[in-house]
Short mmCIF file of C-alpha atoms and ligand atoms in Angstrom, two decimals:
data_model
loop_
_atom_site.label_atom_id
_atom_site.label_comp_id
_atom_site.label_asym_id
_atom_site.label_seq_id
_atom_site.Cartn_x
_atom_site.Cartn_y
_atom_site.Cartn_z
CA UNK G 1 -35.17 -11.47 26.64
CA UNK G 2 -37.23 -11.14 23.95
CA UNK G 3 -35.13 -12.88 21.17
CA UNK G 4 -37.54 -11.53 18.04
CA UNK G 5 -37.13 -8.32 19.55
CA UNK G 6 -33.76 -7.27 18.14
CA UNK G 7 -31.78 -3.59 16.82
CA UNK G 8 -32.17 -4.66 13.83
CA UNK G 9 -36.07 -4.57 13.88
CA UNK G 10 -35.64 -1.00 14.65
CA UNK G 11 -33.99 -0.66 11.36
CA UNK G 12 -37.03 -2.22 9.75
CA UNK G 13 -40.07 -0.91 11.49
CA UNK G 14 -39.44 2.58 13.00
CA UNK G 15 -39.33 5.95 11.35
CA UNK G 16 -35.96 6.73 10.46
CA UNK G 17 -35.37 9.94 12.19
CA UNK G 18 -33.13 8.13 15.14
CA UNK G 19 -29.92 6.50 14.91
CA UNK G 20 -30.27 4.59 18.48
CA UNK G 21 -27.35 3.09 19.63
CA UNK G 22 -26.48 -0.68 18.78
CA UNK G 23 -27.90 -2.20 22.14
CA UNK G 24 -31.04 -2.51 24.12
CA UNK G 25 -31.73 -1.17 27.15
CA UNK G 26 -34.25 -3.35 29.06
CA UNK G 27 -33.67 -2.63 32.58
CA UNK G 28 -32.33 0.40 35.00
CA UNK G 29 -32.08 1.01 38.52
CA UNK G 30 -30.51 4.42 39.63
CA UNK G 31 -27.76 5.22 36.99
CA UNK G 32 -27.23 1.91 35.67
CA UNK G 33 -28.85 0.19 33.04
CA UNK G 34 -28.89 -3.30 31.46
CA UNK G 35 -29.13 -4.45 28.04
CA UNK G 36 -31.43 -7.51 26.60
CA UNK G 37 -27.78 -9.49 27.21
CA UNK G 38 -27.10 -8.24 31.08
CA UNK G 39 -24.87 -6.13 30.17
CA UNK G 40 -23.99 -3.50 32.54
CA UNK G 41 -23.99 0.67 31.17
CA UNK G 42 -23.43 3.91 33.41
CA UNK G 43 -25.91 6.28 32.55
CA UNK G 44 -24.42 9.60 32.31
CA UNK G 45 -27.16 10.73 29.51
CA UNK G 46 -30.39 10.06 32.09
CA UNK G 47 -33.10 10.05 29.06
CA UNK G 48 -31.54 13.98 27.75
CA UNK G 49 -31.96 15.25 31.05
CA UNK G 50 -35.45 13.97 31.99
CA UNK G 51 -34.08 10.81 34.51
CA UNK G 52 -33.49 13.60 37.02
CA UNK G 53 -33.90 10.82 39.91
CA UNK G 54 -32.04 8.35 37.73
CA UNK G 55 -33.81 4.79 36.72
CA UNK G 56 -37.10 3.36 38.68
CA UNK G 57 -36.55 5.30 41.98
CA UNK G 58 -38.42 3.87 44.58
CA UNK G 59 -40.85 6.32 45.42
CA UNK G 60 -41.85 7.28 41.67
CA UNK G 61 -42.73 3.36 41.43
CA UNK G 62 -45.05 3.60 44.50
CA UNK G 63 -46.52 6.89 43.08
CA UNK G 64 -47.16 5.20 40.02
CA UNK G 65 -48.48 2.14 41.41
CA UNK G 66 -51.00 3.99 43.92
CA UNK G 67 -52.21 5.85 40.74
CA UNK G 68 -52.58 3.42 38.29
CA UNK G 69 -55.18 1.61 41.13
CA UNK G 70 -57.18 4.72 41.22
CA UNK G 71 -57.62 7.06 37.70
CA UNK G 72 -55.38 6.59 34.73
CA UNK G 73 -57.37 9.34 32.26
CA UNK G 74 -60.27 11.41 32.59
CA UNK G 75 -59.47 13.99 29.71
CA UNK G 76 -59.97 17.75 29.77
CA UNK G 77 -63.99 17.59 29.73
CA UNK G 78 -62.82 16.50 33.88
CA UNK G 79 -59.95 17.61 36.58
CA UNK G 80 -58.41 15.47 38.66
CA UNK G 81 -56.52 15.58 42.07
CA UNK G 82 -52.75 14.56 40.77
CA UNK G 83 -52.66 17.78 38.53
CA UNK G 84 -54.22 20.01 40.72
CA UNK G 85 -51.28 19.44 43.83
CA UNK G 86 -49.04 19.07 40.89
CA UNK G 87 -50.45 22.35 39.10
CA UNK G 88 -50.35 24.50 42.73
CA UNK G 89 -46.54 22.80 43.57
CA UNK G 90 -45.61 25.02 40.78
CA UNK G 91 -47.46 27.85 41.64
CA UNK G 92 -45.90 27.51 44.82
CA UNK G 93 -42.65 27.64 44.22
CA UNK G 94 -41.96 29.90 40.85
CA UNK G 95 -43.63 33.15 39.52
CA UNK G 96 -46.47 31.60 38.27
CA UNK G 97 -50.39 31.71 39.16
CA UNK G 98 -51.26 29.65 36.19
CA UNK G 99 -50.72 26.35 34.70
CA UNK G 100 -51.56 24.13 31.39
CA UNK G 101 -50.57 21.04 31.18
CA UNK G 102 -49.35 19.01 28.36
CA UNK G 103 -47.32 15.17 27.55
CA UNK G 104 -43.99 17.01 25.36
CA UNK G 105 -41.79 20.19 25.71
CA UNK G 106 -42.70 21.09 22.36
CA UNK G 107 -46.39 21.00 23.25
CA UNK G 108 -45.58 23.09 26.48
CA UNK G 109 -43.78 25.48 23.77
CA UNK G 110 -46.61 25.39 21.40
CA UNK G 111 -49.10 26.46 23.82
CA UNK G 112 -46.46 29.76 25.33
CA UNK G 113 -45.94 31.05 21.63
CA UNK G 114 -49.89 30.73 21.01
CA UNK G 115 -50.33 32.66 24.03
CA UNK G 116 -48.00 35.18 23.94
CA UNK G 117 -49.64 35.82 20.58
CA UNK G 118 -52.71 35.81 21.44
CA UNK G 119 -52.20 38.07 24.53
CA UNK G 120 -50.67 40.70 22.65
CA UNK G 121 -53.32 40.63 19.28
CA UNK G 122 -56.42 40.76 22.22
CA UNK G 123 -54.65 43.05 24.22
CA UNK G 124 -52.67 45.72 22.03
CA UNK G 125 -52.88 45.06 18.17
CA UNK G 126 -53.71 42.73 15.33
CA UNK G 127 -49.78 43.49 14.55
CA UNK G 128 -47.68 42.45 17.59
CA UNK G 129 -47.12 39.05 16.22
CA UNK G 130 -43.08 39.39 16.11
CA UNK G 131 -41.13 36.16 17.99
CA UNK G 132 -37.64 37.65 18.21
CA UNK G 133 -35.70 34.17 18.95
CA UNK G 134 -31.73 33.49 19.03
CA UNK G 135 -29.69 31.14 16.68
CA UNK G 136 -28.68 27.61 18.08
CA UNK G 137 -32.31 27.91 20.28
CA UNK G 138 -34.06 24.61 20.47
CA UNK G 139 -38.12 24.51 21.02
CA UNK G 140 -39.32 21.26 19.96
CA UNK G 141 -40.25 19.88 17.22
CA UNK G 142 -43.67 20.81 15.78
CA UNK G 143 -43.74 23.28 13.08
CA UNK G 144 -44.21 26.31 15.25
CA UNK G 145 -41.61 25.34 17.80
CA UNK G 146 -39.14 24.11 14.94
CA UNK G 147 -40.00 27.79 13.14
CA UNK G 148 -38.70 29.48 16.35
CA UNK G 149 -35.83 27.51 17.29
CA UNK G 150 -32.58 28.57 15.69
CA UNK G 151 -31.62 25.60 13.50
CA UNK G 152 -32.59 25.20 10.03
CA UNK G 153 -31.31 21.59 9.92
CA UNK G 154 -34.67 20.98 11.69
CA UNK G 155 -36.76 23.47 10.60
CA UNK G 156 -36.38 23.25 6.93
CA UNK G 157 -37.76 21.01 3.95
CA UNK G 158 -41.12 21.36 5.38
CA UNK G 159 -43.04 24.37 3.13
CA UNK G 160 -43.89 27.79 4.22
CA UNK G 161 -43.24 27.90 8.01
CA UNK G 162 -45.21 30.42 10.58
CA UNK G 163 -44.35 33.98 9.73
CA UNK G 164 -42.94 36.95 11.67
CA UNK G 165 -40.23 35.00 13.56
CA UNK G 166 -37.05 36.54 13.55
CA UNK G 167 -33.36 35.07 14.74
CA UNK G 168 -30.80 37.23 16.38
CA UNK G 169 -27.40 35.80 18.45
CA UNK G 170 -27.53 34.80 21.77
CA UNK G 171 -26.12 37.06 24.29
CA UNK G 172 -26.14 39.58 22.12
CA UNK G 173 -28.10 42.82 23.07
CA UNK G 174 -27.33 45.01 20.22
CA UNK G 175 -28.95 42.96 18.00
CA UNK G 176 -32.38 41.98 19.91
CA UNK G 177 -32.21 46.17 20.35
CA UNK G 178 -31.77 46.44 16.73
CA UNK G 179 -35.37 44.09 15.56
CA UNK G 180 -36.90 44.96 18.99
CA UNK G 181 -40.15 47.11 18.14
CA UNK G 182 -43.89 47.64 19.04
CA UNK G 183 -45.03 44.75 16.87
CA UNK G 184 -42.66 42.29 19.11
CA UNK G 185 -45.19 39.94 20.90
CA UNK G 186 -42.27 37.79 22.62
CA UNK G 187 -38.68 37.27 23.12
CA UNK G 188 -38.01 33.58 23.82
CA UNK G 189 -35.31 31.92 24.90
CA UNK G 190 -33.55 29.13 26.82
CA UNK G 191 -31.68 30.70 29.82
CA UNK G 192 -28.80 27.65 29.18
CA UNK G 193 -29.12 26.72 25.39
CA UNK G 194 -29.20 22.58 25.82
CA UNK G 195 -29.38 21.17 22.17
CA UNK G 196 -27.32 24.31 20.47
CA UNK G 197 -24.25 23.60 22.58
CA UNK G 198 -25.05 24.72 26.31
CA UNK G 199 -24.50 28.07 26.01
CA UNK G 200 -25.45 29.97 29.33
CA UNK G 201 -27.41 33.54 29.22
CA UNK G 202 -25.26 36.12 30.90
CA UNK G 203 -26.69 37.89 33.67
CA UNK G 204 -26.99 41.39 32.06
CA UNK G 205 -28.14 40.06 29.11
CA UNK G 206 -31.11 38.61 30.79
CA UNK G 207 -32.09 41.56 32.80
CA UNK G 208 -31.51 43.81 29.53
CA UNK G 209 -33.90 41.95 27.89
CA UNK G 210 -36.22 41.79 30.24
CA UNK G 211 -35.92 45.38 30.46
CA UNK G 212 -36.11 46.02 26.78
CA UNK G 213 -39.62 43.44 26.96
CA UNK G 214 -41.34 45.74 29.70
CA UNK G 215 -40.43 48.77 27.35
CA UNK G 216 -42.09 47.63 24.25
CA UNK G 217 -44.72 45.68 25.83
CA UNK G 218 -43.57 42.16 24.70
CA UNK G 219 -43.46 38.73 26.90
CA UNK G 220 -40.70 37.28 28.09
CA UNK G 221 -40.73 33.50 27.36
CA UNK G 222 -38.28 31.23 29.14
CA UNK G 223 -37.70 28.03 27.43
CA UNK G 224 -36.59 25.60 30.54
CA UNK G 225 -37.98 22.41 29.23
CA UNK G 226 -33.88 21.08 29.71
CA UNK G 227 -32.43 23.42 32.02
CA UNK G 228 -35.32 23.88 34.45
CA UNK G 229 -36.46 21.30 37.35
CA UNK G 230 -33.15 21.53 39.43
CA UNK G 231 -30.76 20.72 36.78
CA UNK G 232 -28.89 23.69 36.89
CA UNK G 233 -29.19 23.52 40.91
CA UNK G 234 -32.20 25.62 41.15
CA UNK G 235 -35.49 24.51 40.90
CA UNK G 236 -35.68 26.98 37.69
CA UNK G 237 -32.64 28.48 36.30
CA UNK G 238 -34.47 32.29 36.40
CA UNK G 239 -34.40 31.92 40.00
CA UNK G 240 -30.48 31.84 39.72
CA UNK G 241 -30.61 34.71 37.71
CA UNK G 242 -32.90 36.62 39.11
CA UNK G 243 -35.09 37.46 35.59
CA UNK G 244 -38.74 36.90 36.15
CA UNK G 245 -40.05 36.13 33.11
CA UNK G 246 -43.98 36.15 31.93
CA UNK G 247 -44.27 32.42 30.60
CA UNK G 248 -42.14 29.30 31.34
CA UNK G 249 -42.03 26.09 30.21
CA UNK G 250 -41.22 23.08 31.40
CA UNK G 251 -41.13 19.30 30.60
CA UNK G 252 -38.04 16.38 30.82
CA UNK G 253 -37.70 16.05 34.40
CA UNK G 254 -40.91 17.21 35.58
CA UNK G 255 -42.16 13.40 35.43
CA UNK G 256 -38.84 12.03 36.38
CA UNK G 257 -39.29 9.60 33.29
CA UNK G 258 -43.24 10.19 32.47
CA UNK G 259 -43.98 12.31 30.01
CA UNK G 260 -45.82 15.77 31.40
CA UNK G 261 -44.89 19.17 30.25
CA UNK G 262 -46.43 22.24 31.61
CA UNK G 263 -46.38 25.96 30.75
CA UNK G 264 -46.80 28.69 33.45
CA UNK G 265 -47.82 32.43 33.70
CA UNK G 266 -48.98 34.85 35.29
CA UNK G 267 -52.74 35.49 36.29
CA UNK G 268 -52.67 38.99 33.67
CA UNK G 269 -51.34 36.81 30.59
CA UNK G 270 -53.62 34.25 31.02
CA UNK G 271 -56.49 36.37 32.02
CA UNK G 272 -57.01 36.14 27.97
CA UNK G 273 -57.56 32.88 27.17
CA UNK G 274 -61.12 31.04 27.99
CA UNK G 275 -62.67 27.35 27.33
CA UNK G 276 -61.92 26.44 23.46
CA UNK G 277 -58.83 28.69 22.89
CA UNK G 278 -56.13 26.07 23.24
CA UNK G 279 -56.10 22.34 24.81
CA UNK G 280 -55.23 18.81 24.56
CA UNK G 281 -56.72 15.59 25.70
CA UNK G 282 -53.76 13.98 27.63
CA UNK G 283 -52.52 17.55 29.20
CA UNK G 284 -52.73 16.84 32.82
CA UNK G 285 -53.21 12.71 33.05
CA UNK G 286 -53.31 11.54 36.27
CA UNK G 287 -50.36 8.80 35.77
CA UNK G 288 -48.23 11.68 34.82
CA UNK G 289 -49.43 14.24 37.13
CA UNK G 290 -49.29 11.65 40.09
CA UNK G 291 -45.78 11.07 39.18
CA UNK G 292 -44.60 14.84 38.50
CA UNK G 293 -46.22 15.71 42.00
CA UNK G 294 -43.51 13.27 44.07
CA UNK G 295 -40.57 13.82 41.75
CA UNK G 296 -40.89 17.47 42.41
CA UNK G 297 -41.16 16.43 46.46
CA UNK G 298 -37.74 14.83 45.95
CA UNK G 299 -36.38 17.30 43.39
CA UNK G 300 -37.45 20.62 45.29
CA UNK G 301 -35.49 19.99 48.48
CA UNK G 302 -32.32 21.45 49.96
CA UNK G 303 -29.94 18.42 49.78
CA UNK G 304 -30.82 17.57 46.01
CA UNK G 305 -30.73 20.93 44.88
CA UNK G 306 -27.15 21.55 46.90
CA UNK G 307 -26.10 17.95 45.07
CA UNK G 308 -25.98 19.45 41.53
CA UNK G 309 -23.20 21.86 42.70
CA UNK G 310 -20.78 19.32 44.36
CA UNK G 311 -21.64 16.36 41.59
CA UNK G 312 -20.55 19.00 39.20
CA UNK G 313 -17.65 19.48 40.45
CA UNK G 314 -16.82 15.42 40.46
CA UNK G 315 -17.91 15.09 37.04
CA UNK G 316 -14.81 18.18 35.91
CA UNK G 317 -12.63 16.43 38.04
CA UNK G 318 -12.95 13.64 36.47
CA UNK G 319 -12.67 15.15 33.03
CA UNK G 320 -9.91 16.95 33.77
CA UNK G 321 -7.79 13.95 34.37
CA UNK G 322 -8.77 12.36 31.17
CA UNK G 323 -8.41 15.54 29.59
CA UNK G 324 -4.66 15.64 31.36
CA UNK G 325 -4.24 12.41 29.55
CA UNK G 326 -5.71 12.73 26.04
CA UNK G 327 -5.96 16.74 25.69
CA UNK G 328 -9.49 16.39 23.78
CA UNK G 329 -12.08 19.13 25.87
CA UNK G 330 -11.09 22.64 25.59
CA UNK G 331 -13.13 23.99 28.34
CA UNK G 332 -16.42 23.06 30.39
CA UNK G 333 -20.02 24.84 29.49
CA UNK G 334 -23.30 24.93 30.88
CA UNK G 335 -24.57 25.06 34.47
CA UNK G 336 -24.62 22.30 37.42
CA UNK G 337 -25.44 18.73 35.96
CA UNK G 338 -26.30 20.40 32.52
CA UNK G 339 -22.64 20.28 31.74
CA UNK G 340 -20.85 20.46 28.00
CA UNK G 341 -17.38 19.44 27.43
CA UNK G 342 -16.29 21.57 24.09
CA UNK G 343 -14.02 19.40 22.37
CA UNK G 344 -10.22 20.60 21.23
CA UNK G 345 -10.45 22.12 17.42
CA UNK G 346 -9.03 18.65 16.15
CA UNK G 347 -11.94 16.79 17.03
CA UNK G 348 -14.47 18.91 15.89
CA UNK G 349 -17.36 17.14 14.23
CA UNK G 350 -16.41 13.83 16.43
CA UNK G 351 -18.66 14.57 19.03
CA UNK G 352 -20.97 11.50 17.42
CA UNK G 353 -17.58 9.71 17.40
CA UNK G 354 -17.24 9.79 21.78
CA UNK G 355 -20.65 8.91 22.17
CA UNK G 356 -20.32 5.59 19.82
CA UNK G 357 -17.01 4.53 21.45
CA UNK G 358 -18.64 5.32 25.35
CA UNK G 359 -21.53 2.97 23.95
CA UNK G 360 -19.19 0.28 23.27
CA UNK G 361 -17.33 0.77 26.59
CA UNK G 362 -20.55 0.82 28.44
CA UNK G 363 -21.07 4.55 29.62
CA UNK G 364 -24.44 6.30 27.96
CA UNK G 365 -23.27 9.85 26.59
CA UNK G 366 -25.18 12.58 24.82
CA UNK G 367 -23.75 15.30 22.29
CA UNK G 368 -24.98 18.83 22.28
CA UNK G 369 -23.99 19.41 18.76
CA UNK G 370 -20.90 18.08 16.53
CA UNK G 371 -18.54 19.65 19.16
CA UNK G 372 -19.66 19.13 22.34
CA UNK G 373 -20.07 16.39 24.48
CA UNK G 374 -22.70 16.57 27.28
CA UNK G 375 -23.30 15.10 30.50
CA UNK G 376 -27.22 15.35 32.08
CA UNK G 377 -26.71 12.87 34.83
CA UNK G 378 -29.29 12.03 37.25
CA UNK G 379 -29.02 14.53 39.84
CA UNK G 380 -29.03 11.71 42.77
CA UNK G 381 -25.96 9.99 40.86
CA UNK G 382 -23.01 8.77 43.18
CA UNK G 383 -19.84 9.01 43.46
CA UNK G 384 -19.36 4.91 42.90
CA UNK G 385 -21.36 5.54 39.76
CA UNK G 386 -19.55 8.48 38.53
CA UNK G 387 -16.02 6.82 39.51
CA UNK G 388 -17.07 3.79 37.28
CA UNK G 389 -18.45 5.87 33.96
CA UNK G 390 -15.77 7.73 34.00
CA UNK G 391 -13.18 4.83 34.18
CA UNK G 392 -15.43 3.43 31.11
CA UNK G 393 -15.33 7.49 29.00
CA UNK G 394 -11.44 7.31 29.87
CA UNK G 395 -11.10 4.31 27.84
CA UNK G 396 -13.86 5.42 25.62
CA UNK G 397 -11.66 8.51 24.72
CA UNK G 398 -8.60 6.56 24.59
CA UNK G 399 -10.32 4.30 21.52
CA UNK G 400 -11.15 7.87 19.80
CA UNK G 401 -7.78 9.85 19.87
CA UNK G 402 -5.96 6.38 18.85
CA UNK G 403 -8.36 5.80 15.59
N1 PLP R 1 -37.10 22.83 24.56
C1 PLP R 1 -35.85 22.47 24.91
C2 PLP R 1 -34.95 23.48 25.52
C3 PLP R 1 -35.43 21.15 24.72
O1 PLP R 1 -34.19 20.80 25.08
C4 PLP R 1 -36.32 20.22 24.16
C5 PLP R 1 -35.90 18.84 23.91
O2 PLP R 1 -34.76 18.50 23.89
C6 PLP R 1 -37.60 20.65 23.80
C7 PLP R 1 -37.96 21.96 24.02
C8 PLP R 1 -38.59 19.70 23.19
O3 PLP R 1 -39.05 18.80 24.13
P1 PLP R 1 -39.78 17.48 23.67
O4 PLP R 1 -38.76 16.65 22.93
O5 PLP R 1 -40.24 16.84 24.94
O6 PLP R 1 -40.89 17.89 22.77
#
């Protein structure tokens, strides 16, 4: 341990935009974790869904390590092998015949509302600029991305943001129909809303907007930078849902814990773009890409894919008996280890409140909002692990309803 390494030098030398909880992590292996005093957590948060193969897995090390002997970064101006398996993995296995590559989902973001902008400008009219997005939608956090998600807590205070964006409920039809026109460039969305309170996309709402995209010649952007890379149980949540869209993105658990993002589309759509147009120096390191290419090997089979299903399933049981206990969720959201507990009215705006007293009793929680606890395991996690967070949340909501 480190001993001039403390919390409180957070407080002193970092930005304050976090409020990090009052320990250290130092160490993980799987779902556990240890803090700078050996203390033992249960990570049930895995990183906001990016962990997907929990802490230091084996064979992301050895990736890693054969890598980082080889070619650590050779910019755009070169390619390299690692993102060209990882870029036709992808191709492989989604819609897609195209990839960029970038280090953040908001990057990955960035670059799909440039290009469904610049598609439709090049290829129909100076005018088709319109982003129809959906309230509680999360994107990312530079100004275009914060412009288009739904949340003006993040999105504000900053000047005049991009124009022509437009916010409309989720799941609502009626009223993407109702600002749906010829100057619409894109509809984006996440098919499971993560950050807003994960809220799933019906079905028919999904294939009605694709429909109502095809009509008036707009693009189709799925947002699956948290739900996507087998965390619903799918290696992309369209795939359950059987809406193609035109561009996808994707980032968290593409590197397992390395930071890669990539956005993919179709060989039409990106038929417009050409050298200069967009770009990034790190988009496609070979560290990352190295990394991304075995933790989508592991991620992209049968049994971890047919895990999500059954470990959700645990994880309500669980719940449910500590819900039997202390009455505090109302009902379960989200899909397969993207999971929301929606707390009882009476402990509304305590979600913050949970994820303090798990903290303290050694179980790493994330909130989806003030209302909603949530749960983005790694997908791998066990049973022994689950059995022993939840033991620790129990008490952790014990501490909550008696304060
Ligand atoms: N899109 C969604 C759906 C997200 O959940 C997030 C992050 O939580 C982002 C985009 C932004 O990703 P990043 O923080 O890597 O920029």
């Amino acid at each position: 341990m480190q001993s001039n390494v403390t919390r409180e030098l957070f407080d002193k030398v970092i930005l304050p935009v976090y409020a990090p909880a009052q320990f250290i992590p130092v160490k993980g292996s799987g779902s556990r974790v240890w803090d700078q005093n050996g203390e033992e957590y249960i990570d049930f948060a895995g990183g906001i869904a990016v962990n997907a193969l929990g802490h230091c897995h084996p064979r992301l090390i050895k990736a890693l390590q054969q890598q980082s002997e080889k070619l650590w970064h050779v910019s755009n101006v070169f390619t390299n092998e690692p993102a060209l398996s990882l870029a036709k993995k992808l191709i492989d296995n989604t819609f897609a015949d195209r990839v960029f590559f970038a280090n953040s989902g908001a990057e990955a973001n960035e670059a799909a509302f440039k290009l469904a902008r610049y598609y439709a400008t090049q290829k129909y009219s100076p005018y088709k600029t319109k982003i129809i997005a959906f309230n509680q939608s999360f994107h990312g956090r530079t100004f275009f991305t914060v412009s288009v998600g739904g949340q003006a807590k993040y999105s504000d205070g900053f000047g005049p943001k991009p124009a022509d964006i437009i916010h409309v409920p989720f799941n609502d039809l009626d009223a993407v129909k109702a600002v749906m026109d010829d100057h619409t460039c894109a509809v984006v969305l996440e098919p499971v809303q993560g950050e807003g309170g994960l809220n799933s996309a019906t079905t028919e709402f999904l294939t009605s907007v694709r429909a109502l995209c095809d009509e008036y010649k707009a693009l189709l952007v799925f947002d699956e930078v948290q739900c996507g890379m087998g965390r619903t149980g799918s290696l992309y949540t369209y795939q359950q849902y059987g809406v193609i869209p035109d561009i996808l993105t994707s980032a968290k658990a593409l590197g397992g814990g390395f930071p890669i993002s990539a956005m993919l589309t179709t060989e039409d759509i990106a038929s417009v773009m050409h050298p200069g147009v967009h770009g990034t120096t790190y988009g496609g390191n070979p560290l990352a890409c190295a990394v991304g290419c075995e933790a989508f090997d592991i991620i992209n089979s049968p049994e971890v894919l047919a895990g999500v299903e059954k470990r959700r399933a645990i994880f309500i049981e669980h719940l449910e008996n500590i819900n039997q206990q202390f009455n505090v969720f109302r009902e379960y959201r989200g899909k397969g280890l993207l999971l929301g507990a929606y707390l009882q009215p009476e402990y509304h705006s305590k979600a913050r409140d949970f994820l303090n007293a798990a903290a303290e009793c050694k179980v790493m929680i994330l909130n989806a909002g003030p209302d909603v606890l949530r749960f983005t395991p790694s997908l791998i996690i066990s049973e022994n692990e689950i059995q022993a967070g939840m033991e620790r949340l129990s008490k952790a909501v014990e501490k909550v309803v008696n304060s």
